[in-house]
Amino acid sequence: MTGTPAPFTADDYQARMERAARAAADAGLAGVLVAPGPDLVWLTGYAPPAATERLTLLVLAAGQDPVLVVPTLEAPDAEKAAGAPALTLRDWTDGKDPYATTAPLLDAAGRFGVSDNAWALHLLGLQKALPGTSYVSLTEGLPMLRAVKDAAELERLAAAGEAADATYEEILKVSFAGRRESEVAGDLADLLRRFGHSQVDFTVVGSGPNGANPHHEAGERVIENGDMVVLDFGGLKHGYGSDTSRTVHVGEPSAEERRVHDVVREAQEAAFRAVRPGIACQDVDRVARAHITEAGYGDRFIHRTGHGIGVTTHEPPYMIEGEEQPLVPGMCFSVEPGIYLRGRFGVRIEDIVTVTEDGGRRLNNTSREMSVVH
């Protein structure tokens, strides 16, 4: 496995904050307001010690220095963040009005991008203090803010993908038949952690008819000989996501099961080969969907072809009809077509792919052929 990457520096975080402020100005926004969550971690390296009702807010705007508003009792933790040297801390104490502290930092008539997970309590508090302001979610206003990864981010995503691949290779060695889905899911979680994941986000084990539900949560169904089993698992390593899917079979598959698996594998390959700078996100979806539709299973492909990945396992951009955002080198996203035959079985094959200067590169490299397990 690859070693631990060098940590991000204050300069890295400063560059991200400057990029966000410029992007906001280019989008006609007065600035960006970032509450605790993945955006705050990505921009500053700071994650408050726990979810809190106290206002914590990063204020970014072109032409002014970044300011992080924090509760006084949490200021010592904020000062230790890797990005702290690149911003100014402004604290407020219990019993004082945090919105009165924040309001002077904002254009009183501005429209701001606000992180998706900001509390309504705080947004409404700002609106009350500054009734002339308006707000748009970052997913709507700046959807590509985190979409293009730099070399250090790609290194982390590649390491996470390598760990997920190692997990898959090991899970093929365990027994499936006669065990509950939840037991195999537990094995997947243990393996992800063994290979360096600090956080496990999901371990889907969909056996037999459960595989026809794309987001089936591993349950108490006992896996049987003859089952198709969808495995979809991932989480965070070095702060960046993994997400891969493979579909295995317990014992020898039928001709129909092999055919459905082949159709999905071919669709996934075709969609991957379509990846290159300049094409629209929706074109990746269209290629996968066209192949599955031509094979007669179009109405059984019931989700988008892919989603972005970075400091969260699901983020923009999305590979779906209607998304006209062109691919740019450094974007990372899943390519995961599937076919789901209700009441019978499902098949999904997924890799994380990054856009290169002239095409795409897979960050998952395990075999996409059907593996037979016992």
CSV table of C-alpha atoms in Angstrom, one decimal:
chain,number,residue,atom,x,y,z
A,1,MET,CA,0.0,0.0,0.0
A,2,THR,CA,1.1,3.6,-0.6
A,3,GLY,CA,2.6,5.6,2.3
A,4,THR,CA,1.0,8.5,4.1
A,5,PRO,CA,0.8,11.6,2.0
A,6,ALA,CA,2.3,14.9,3.2
A,7,PRO,CA,-0.2,17.0,5.1
A,8,PHE,CA,-1.9,20.0,3.5
A,9,THR,CA,-0.2,23.3,4.4
A,10,ALA,CA,-1.5,26.8,5.3
A,11,ASP,CA,-0.6,27.8,1.7
A,12,ASP,CA,-2.8,25.0,0.3
A,13,TYR,CA,-5.8,26.2,2.4
A,14,GLN,CA,-5.1,29.8,1.5
A,15,ALA,CA,-5.1,29.0,-2.2
A,16,ARG,CA,-8.5,27.1,-1.8
A,17,MET,CA,-10.0,30.0,0.1
A,18,GLU,CA,-8.8,32.5,-2.6
A,19,ARG,CA,-10.2,30.2,-5.3
A,20,ALA,CA,-13.6,30.0,-3.6
A,21,ALA,CA,-13.8,33.8,-3.2
A,22,ARG,CA,-12.9,34.3,-6.9
A,23,ALA,CA,-15.4,31.7,-8.0
A,24,ALA,CA,-18.1,33.4,-5.9
A,25,ALA,CA,-17.4,36.8,-7.5
A,26,ASP,CA,-17.4,35.2,-11.0
A,27,ALA,CA,-20.8,33.7,-10.2
A,28,GLY,CA,-22.2,37.1,-9.2
A,29,LEU,CA,-22.2,36.3,-5.5
A,30,ALA,CA,-21.0,38.6,-2.8
A,31,GLY,CA,-19.2,35.8,-1.1
A,32,VAL,CA,-19.3,32.3,0.5
A,33,LEU,CA,-20.5,31.4,4.0
A,34,VAL,CA,-19.2,28.0,5.2
A,35,ALA,CA,-20.6,26.2,8.2
A,36,PRO,CA,-19.0,23.1,9.9
A,37,GLY,CA,-18.9,20.2,7.5
A,38,PRO,CA,-16.8,18.9,4.6
A,39,ASP,CA,-16.5,22.4,2.9
A,40,LEU,CA,-15.1,23.9,6.0
A,41,VAL,CA,-12.6,21.0,6.4
A,42,TRP,CA,-11.6,21.3,2.7
A,43,LEU,CA,-11.1,25.1,2.9
A,44,THR,CA,-9.5,25.5,6.3
A,45,GLY,CA,-8.5,22.1,7.7
A,46,TYR,CA,-10.8,22.8,10.7
A,47,ALA,CA,-13.5,20.5,12.0
A,48,PRO,CA,-15.2,21.6,15.2
A,49,PRO,CA,-14.9,19.1,18.0
A,50,ALA,CA,-18.6,18.2,17.8
A,51,ALA,CA,-21.9,19.3,16.3
A,52,THR,CA,-23.0,22.4,18.1
A,53,GLU,CA,-25.8,24.9,18.1
A,54,ARG,CA,-23.2,27.7,18.5
A,55,LEU,CA,-22.5,29.6,15.3
A,56,THR,CA,-19.2,28.7,13.5
A,57,LEU,CA,-18.9,30.4,10.1
A,58,LEU,CA,-16.2,31.0,7.5
A,59,VAL,CA,-16.7,34.2,5.6
A,60,LEU,CA,-15.0,34.5,2.2
A,61,ALA,CA,-15.3,37.4,-0.3
A,62,ALA,CA,-13.1,38.7,-3.0
A,63,GLY,CA,-11.0,41.6,-1.9
A,64,GLN,CA,-11.2,40.9,1.8
A,65,ASP,CA,-9.3,38.6,4.1
A,66,PRO,CA,-10.9,35.3,5.2
A,67,VAL,CA,-12.6,35.4,8.6
A,68,LEU,CA,-13.7,32.5,10.7
A,69,VAL,CA,-16.3,33.3,13.3
A,70,VAL,CA,-16.1,30.9,16.2
A,71,PRO,CA,-17.4,30.5,19.7
A,72,THR,CA,-14.8,31.7,22.2
A,73,LEU,CA,-14.7,28.3,24.0
A,74,GLU,CA,-13.7,26.6,20.6
A,75,ALA,CA,-11.2,29.3,19.5
A,76,PRO,CA,-8.2,27.3,20.8
A,77,ASP,CA,-9.1,24.3,18.7
A,78,ALA,CA,-9.6,26.6,15.6
A,79,GLU,CA,-6.2,28.2,16.1
A,80,LYS,CA,-4.6,24.8,15.8
A,81,ALA,CA,-6.1,24.1,12.3
A,82,ALA,CA,-3.6,23.8,9.5
A,83,GLY,CA,-5.3,26.6,7.6
A,84,ALA,CA,-5.6,29.0,10.6
A,85,PRO,CA,-2.5,31.0,9.7
A,86,ALA,CA,-4.3,32.0,6.4
A,87,LEU,CA,-7.3,33.5,8.1
A,88,THR,CA,-8.5,35.8,10.9
A,89,LEU,CA,-10.4,34.4,13.8
A,90,ARG,CA,-13.2,36.4,15.3
A,91,ASP,CA,-14.8,34.9,18.4
A,92,TRP,CA,-18.0,35.5,20.3
A,93,THR,CA,-18.9,34.6,23.8
A,94,ASP,CA,-22.0,32.9,25.2
A,95,GLY,CA,-24.6,35.5,26.0
A,96,LYS,CA,-23.6,37.7,23.1
A,97,ASP,CA,-25.3,37.9,19.7
A,98,PRO,CA,-23.2,35.9,17.2
A,99,TYR,CA,-25.0,37.5,14.3
A,100,ALA,CA,-24.0,41.0,15.5
A,101,THR,CA,-20.4,39.7,15.3
A,102,THR,CA,-20.9,38.3,11.8
A,103,ALA,CA,-23.0,41.0,10.2
A,104,PRO,CA,-20.2,43.6,9.7
A,105,LEU,CA,-18.3,41.1,7.7
A,106,LEU,CA,-21.1,40.8,5.1
A,107,ASP,CA,-22.4,43.0,2.3
A,108,ALA,CA,-25.8,44.1,3.7
A,109,ALA,CA,-27.4,43.7,0.3
A,110,GLY,CA,-25.4,40.8,-1.0
A,111,ARG,CA,-26.3,37.4,-2.3
A,112,PHE,CA,-24.1,34.7,-0.7
A,113,GLY,CA,-23.4,31.0,-1.4
A,114,VAL,CA,-23.9,29.1,1.8
A,115,SER,CA,-22.7,25.5,2.5
A,116,ASP,CA,-25.5,23.0,2.1
A,117,ASN,CA,-25.4,21.7,5.7
A,118,ALA,CA,-25.7,25.2,7.4
A,119,TRP,CA,-28.2,25.2,10.1
A,120,ALA,CA,-31.5,26.9,9.4
A,121,LEU,CA,-31.2,28.5,12.8
A,122,HIS,CA,-28.1,30.4,11.7
A,123,LEU,CA,-29.2,31.3,8.2
A,124,LEU,CA,-32.4,32.7,9.7
A,125,GLY,CA,-30.4,34.6,12.3
A,126,LEU,CA,-28.3,36.2,9.6
A,127,GLN,CA,-31.4,37.1,7.6
A,128,LYS,CA,-32.9,38.8,10.6
A,129,ALA,CA,-29.7,40.8,11.2
A,130,LEU,CA,-29.3,41.6,7.5
A,131,PRO,CA,-32.7,41.5,5.9
A,132,GLY,CA,-31.3,42.7,2.6
A,133,THR,CA,-29.2,39.6,2.1
A,134,SER,CA,-30.1,36.5,0.2
A,135,TYR,CA,-28.6,33.1,-0.1
A,136,VAL,CA,-28.1,30.1,-2.5
A,137,SER,CA,-26.8,26.7,-1.6
A,138,LEU,CA,-23.2,26.0,-2.7
A,139,THR,CA,-24.4,22.9,-4.7
A,140,GLU,CA,-26.6,25.3,-6.7
A,141,GLY,CA,-24.4,28.4,-6.8
A,142,LEU,CA,-20.9,26.9,-7.0
A,143,PRO,CA,-21.4,23.2,-7.8
A,144,MET,CA,-17.9,22.8,-9.1
A,145,LEU,CA,-16.1,24.4,-6.2
A,146,ARG,CA,-14.4,21.1,-5.0
A,147,ALA,CA,-14.7,19.2,-8.3
A,148,VAL,CA,-11.3,19.7,-9.8
A,149,LYS,CA,-8.6,18.0,-7.7
A,150,ASP,CA,-5.0,18.9,-7.5
A,151,ALA,CA,-2.1,16.4,-7.5
A,152,ALA,CA,-2.1,16.0,-3.7
A,153,GLU,CA,-5.8,15.3,-3.7
A,154,LEU,CA,-5.5,12.8,-6.5
A,155,GLU,CA,-2.8,11.1,-4.6
A,156,ARG,CA,-5.2,10.6,-1.7
A,157,LEU,CA,-8.0,9.4,-3.9
A,158,ALA,CA,-5.7,6.9,-5.6
A,159,ALA,CA,-4.6,5.6,-2.1
A,160,ALA,CA,-8.2,5.2,-1.1
A,161,GLY,CA,-9.0,3.4,-4.3
A,162,GLU,CA,-6.0,1.1,-3.8
A,163,ALA,CA,-7.3,0.3,-0.3
A,164,ALA,CA,-10.8,-0.5,-1.6
A,165,ASP,CA,-9.2,-2.8,-4.3
A,166,ALA,CA,-7.2,-4.6,-1.6
A,167,THR,CA,-10.4,-5.0,0.4
A,168,TYR,CA,-12.2,-6.6,-2.6
A,169,GLU,CA,-9.3,-9.0,-3.3
A,170,GLU,CA,-9.5,-10.2,0.3
A,171,ILE,CA,-13.3,-10.5,0.5
A,172,LEU,CA,-13.2,-13.0,-2.4
A,173,LYS,CA,-11.4,-15.3,0.0
A,174,VAL,CA,-14.2,-15.5,2.6
A,175,SER,CA,-17.2,-17.8,2.7
A,176,PHE,CA,-20.5,-16.3,1.4
A,177,ALA,CA,-22.9,-19.2,1.3
A,178,GLY,CA,-24.7,-19.9,4.7
A,179,ARG,CA,-23.7,-16.5,6.1
A,180,ARG,CA,-25.8,-13.4,6.7
A,181,GLU,CA,-25.3,-10.3,4.5
A,182,SER,CA,-24.5,-8.4,7.7
A,183,GLU,CA,-21.6,-10.7,8.4
A,184,VAL,CA,-20.0,-10.2,5.0
A,185,ALA,CA,-20.7,-6.4,5.4
A,186,GLY,CA,-18.8,-6.6,8.7
A,187,ASP,CA,-15.9,-8.3,6.9
A,188,LEU,CA,-15.8,-5.5,4.4
A,189,ALA,CA,-15.8,-2.8,7.1
A,190,ASP,CA,-13.0,-4.6,8.9
A,191,LEU,CA,-10.9,-4.9,5.8
A,192,LEU,CA,-11.4,-1.2,4.8
A,193,ARG,CA,-10.1,-0.2,8.2
A,194,ARG,CA,-7.2,-2.7,8.0
A,195,PHE,CA,-6.2,-1.1,4.7
A,196,GLY,CA,-6.1,2.4,6.2
A,197,HIS,CA,-9.6,3.8,6.1
A,198,SER,CA,-10.4,6.0,9.1
A,199,GLN,CA,-14.1,6.1,8.2
A,200,VAL,CA,-16.4,3.4,6.6
A,201,ASP,CA,-19.4,5.1,4.9
A,202,PHE,CA,-21.2,2.1,3.5
A,203,THR,CA,-20.9,-1.7,3.0
A,204,VAL,CA,-23.8,-2.8,0.7
A,205,VAL,CA,-24.2,-6.6,0.4
A,206,GLY,CA,-27.2,-7.3,-1.7
A,207,SER,CA,-27.7,-11.0,-2.2
A,208,GLY,CA,-30.3,-12.6,-4.5
A,209,PRO,CA,-33.4,-10.5,-4.8
A,210,ASN,CA,-31.9,-7.9,-2.4
A,211,GLY,CA,-29.4,-7.1,-5.1
A,212,ALA,CA,-32.2,-5.5,-7.2
A,213,ASN,CA,-32.4,-2.7,-4.7
A,214,PRO,CA,-29.3,-0.4,-5.4
A,215,HIS,CA,-29.2,1.0,-1.9
A,216,HIS,CA,-30.1,-2.2,0.0
A,217,GLU,CA,-28.6,-2.2,3.5
A,218,ALA,CA,-27.0,-5.4,4.5
A,219,GLY,CA,-29.5,-7.4,6.5
A,220,GLU,CA,-30.1,-10.7,8.1
A,221,ARG,CA,-30.8,-12.6,4.8
A,222,VAL,CA,-28.7,-15.8,4.6
A,223,ILE,CA,-26.7,-15.9,1.4
A,224,GLU,CA,-27.5,-19.0,-0.6
A,225,ASN,CA,-25.7,-21.0,-3.2
A,226,GLY,CA,-26.9,-19.7,-6.6
A,227,ASP,CA,-27.1,-16.1,-5.4
A,228,MET,CA,-25.8,-13.1,-7.3
A,229,VAL,CA,-24.3,-10.7,-4.7
A,230,VAL,CA,-23.8,-7.0,-5.2
A,231,LEU,CA,-20.9,-5.6,-3.2
A,232,ASP,CA,-20.7,-1.8,-2.9
A,233,PHE,CA,-18.4,-0.3,-0.3
A,234,GLY,CA,-16.3,2.7,0.6
A,235,GLY,CA,-15.3,5.4,3.0
A,236,LEU,CA,-12.5,7.8,3.7
A,237,LYS,CA,-8.7,7.3,3.8
A,238,HIS,CA,-6.4,10.3,4.4
A,239,GLY,CA,-9.6,12.3,4.3
A,240,TYR,CA,-10.6,11.3,0.8
A,241,GLY,CA,-13.2,8.9,-0.5
A,242,SER,CA,-13.3,5.4,-2.0
A,243,ASP,CA,-16.3,3.8,-3.6
A,244,THR,CA,-16.3,0.6,-5.7
A,245,SER,CA,-18.8,-2.0,-6.7
A,246,ARG,CA,-18.4,-5.5,-7.9
A,247,THR,CA,-21.0,-8.3,-8.4
A,248,VAL,CA,-20.0,-11.8,-7.5
A,249,HIS,CA,-21.8,-15.1,-7.8
A,250,VAL,CA,-22.1,-17.9,-5.2
A,251,GLY,CA,-21.4,-21.0,-7.3
A,252,GLU,CA,-21.7,-21.3,-11.0
A,253,PRO,CA,-24.0,-18.6,-12.6
A,254,SER,CA,-26.7,-19.3,-15.2
A,255,ALA,CA,-26.4,-18.2,-18.8
A,256,GLU,CA,-28.8,-15.3,-18.1
A,257,GLU,CA,-26.9,-14.1,-15.1
A,258,ARG,CA,-23.7,-14.2,-17.1
A,259,ARG,CA,-25.4,-12.2,-19.9
A,260,VAL,CA,-26.7,-9.5,-17.6
A,261,HIS,CA,-23.3,-9.2,-16.0
A,262,ASP,CA,-21.6,-8.9,-19.4
A,263,VAL,CA,-24.0,-6.2,-20.5
A,264,VAL,CA,-23.2,-4.1,-17.4
A,265,ARG,CA,-19.5,-4.8,-17.7
A,266,GLU,CA,-19.5,-3.7,-21.4
A,267,ALA,CA,-21.6,-0.6,-20.5
A,268,GLN,CA,-19.2,0.4,-17.8
A,269,GLU,CA,-16.2,-0.1,-20.1
A,270,ALA,CA,-17.9,2.0,-22.9
A,271,ALA,CA,-18.7,4.8,-20.4
A,272,PHE,CA,-15.1,4.8,-19.1
A,273,ARG,CA,-13.7,5.0,-22.6
A,274,ALA,CA,-16.0,8.0,-23.3
A,275,VAL,CA,-14.3,10.0,-20.5
A,276,ARG,CA,-12.2,12.9,-21.9
A,277,PRO,CA,-11.9,16.6,-21.3
A,278,GLY,CA,-14.7,18.7,-22.9
A,279,ILE,CA,-17.5,16.2,-23.1
A,280,ALA,CA,-20.5,16.9,-20.9
A,281,CYS,CA,-21.2,14.9,-17.8
A,282,GLN,CA,-24.4,13.7,-19.3
A,283,ASP,CA,-22.5,12.1,-22.2
A,284,VAL,CA,-21.0,9.6,-19.9
A,285,ASP,CA,-24.4,8.6,-18.7
A,286,ARG,CA,-25.8,8.5,-22.2
A,287,VAL,CA,-23.1,6.0,-23.4
A,288,ALA,CA,-23.7,3.6,-20.5
A,289,ARG,CA,-27.5,3.9,-20.8
A,290,ALA,CA,-27.4,3.4,-24.6
A,291,HIS,CA,-25.6,0.1,-24.3
A,292,ILE,CA,-27.9,-1.2,-21.6
A,293,THR,CA,-31.0,-0.1,-23.5
A,294,GLU,CA,-29.8,-1.7,-26.7
A,295,ALA,CA,-29.4,-5.0,-24.8
A,296,GLY,CA,-33.1,-4.7,-23.7
A,297,TYR,CA,-32.6,-3.6,-20.1
A,298,GLY,CA,-33.0,0.1,-20.4
A,299,ASP,CA,-35.9,0.3,-17.9
A,300,ARG,CA,-33.9,-1.7,-15.4
A,301,PHE,CA,-31.1,0.9,-15.2
A,302,ILE,CA,-32.7,3.0,-12.5
A,303,HIS,CA,-30.1,5.4,-11.3
A,304,ARG,CA,-27.5,7.9,-12.6
A,305,THR,CA,-24.2,6.6,-14.0
A,306,GLY,CA,-22.0,8.4,-11.5
A,307,HIS,CA,-21.3,11.0,-8.9
A,308,GLY,CA,-18.3,13.0,-7.9
A,309,ILE,CA,-16.0,12.0,-5.0
A,310,GLY,CA,-13.5,13.8,-2.9
A,311,VAL,CA,-13.7,14.8,0.8
A,312,THR,CA,-17.1,13.2,0.7
A,313,THR,CA,-18.1,10.0,-1.1
A,314,HIS,CA,-20.9,11.7,-3.0
A,315,GLU,CA,-20.6,15.2,-4.4
A,316,PRO,CA,-20.8,17.1,-7.7
A,317,PRO,CA,-20.4,16.6,-10.6
A,318,TYR,CA,-23.1,14.0,-11.4
A,319,MET,CA,-23.1,11.8,-14.5
A,320,ILE,CA,-26.8,12.2,-15.4
A,321,GLU,CA,-29.0,13.4,-18.2
A,322,GLY,CA,-29.3,17.2,-18.1
A,323,GLU,CA,-25.9,17.8,-16.5
A,324,GLU,CA,-24.1,19.8,-19.2
A,325,GLN,CA,-21.0,20.7,-17.2
A,326,PRO,CA,-18.0,19.7,-19.3
A,327,LEU,CA,-15.4,17.3,-17.9
A,328,VAL,CA,-12.2,19.0,-16.8
A,329,PRO,CA,-8.8,17.3,-16.0
A,330,GLY,CA,-8.7,16.6,-12.3
A,331,MET,CA,-12.4,15.8,-11.9
A,332,CYS,CA,-13.0,12.5,-10.1
A,333,PHE,CA,-16.3,10.6,-10.2
A,334,SER,CA,-17.8,7.1,-10.2
A,335,VAL,CA,-18.8,5.2,-13.3
A,336,GLU,CA,-21.3,2.6,-12.1
A,337,PRO,CA,-24.1,1.4,-14.4
A,338,GLY,CA,-26.4,-1.4,-13.2
A,339,ILE,CA,-29.3,-3.6,-14.1
A,340,TYR,CA,-31.9,-4.6,-11.5
A,341,LEU,CA,-34.4,-7.4,-12.0
A,342,ARG,CA,-36.9,-6.9,-9.3
A,343,GLY,CA,-37.4,-10.0,-7.1
A,344,ARG,CA,-34.5,-11.8,-8.7
A,345,PHE,CA,-31.1,-10.2,-8.7
A,346,GLY,CA,-29.1,-7.1,-9.6
A,347,VAL,CA,-25.7,-6.3,-11.1
A,348,ARG,CA,-23.5,-3.2,-10.6
A,349,ILE,CA,-19.9,-2.5,-11.5
A,350,GLU,CA,-18.3,0.7,-10.3
A,351,ASP,CA,-14.9,2.3,-10.5
A,352,ILE,CA,-13.7,5.8,-9.6
A,353,VAL,CA,-12.3,7.6,-12.6
A,354,THR,CA,-10.3,10.8,-12.9
A,355,VAL,CA,-10.2,12.9,-16.0
A,356,THR,CA,-6.7,13.3,-17.6
A,357,GLU,CA,-5.4,15.6,-20.2
A,358,ASP,CA,-6.5,13.2,-23.0
A,359,GLY,CA,-8.9,10.7,-21.5
A,360,GLY,CA,-9.6,9.0,-18.2
A,361,ARG,CA,-7.8,6.9,-15.6
A,362,ARG,CA,-9.3,4.4,-13.3
A,363,LEU,CA,-8.5,4.5,-9.6
A,364,ASN,CA,-10.0,1.0,-9.1
A,365,ASN,CA,-8.2,-1.8,-11.0
A,366,THR,CA,-9.6,-5.1,-9.7
A,367,SER,CA,-11.1,-7.5,-12.3
A,368,ARG,CA,-14.5,-6.5,-13.6
A,369,GLU,CA,-15.2,-10.1,-14.7
A,370,MET,CA,-17.7,-12.0,-12.6
A,371,SER,CA,-15.9,-13.7,-9.7
A,372,VAL,CA,-17.3,-17.0,-8.4
A,373,VAL,CA,-17.3,-17.3,-4.6
A,374,HIS,CA,-18.2,-20.1,-2.3
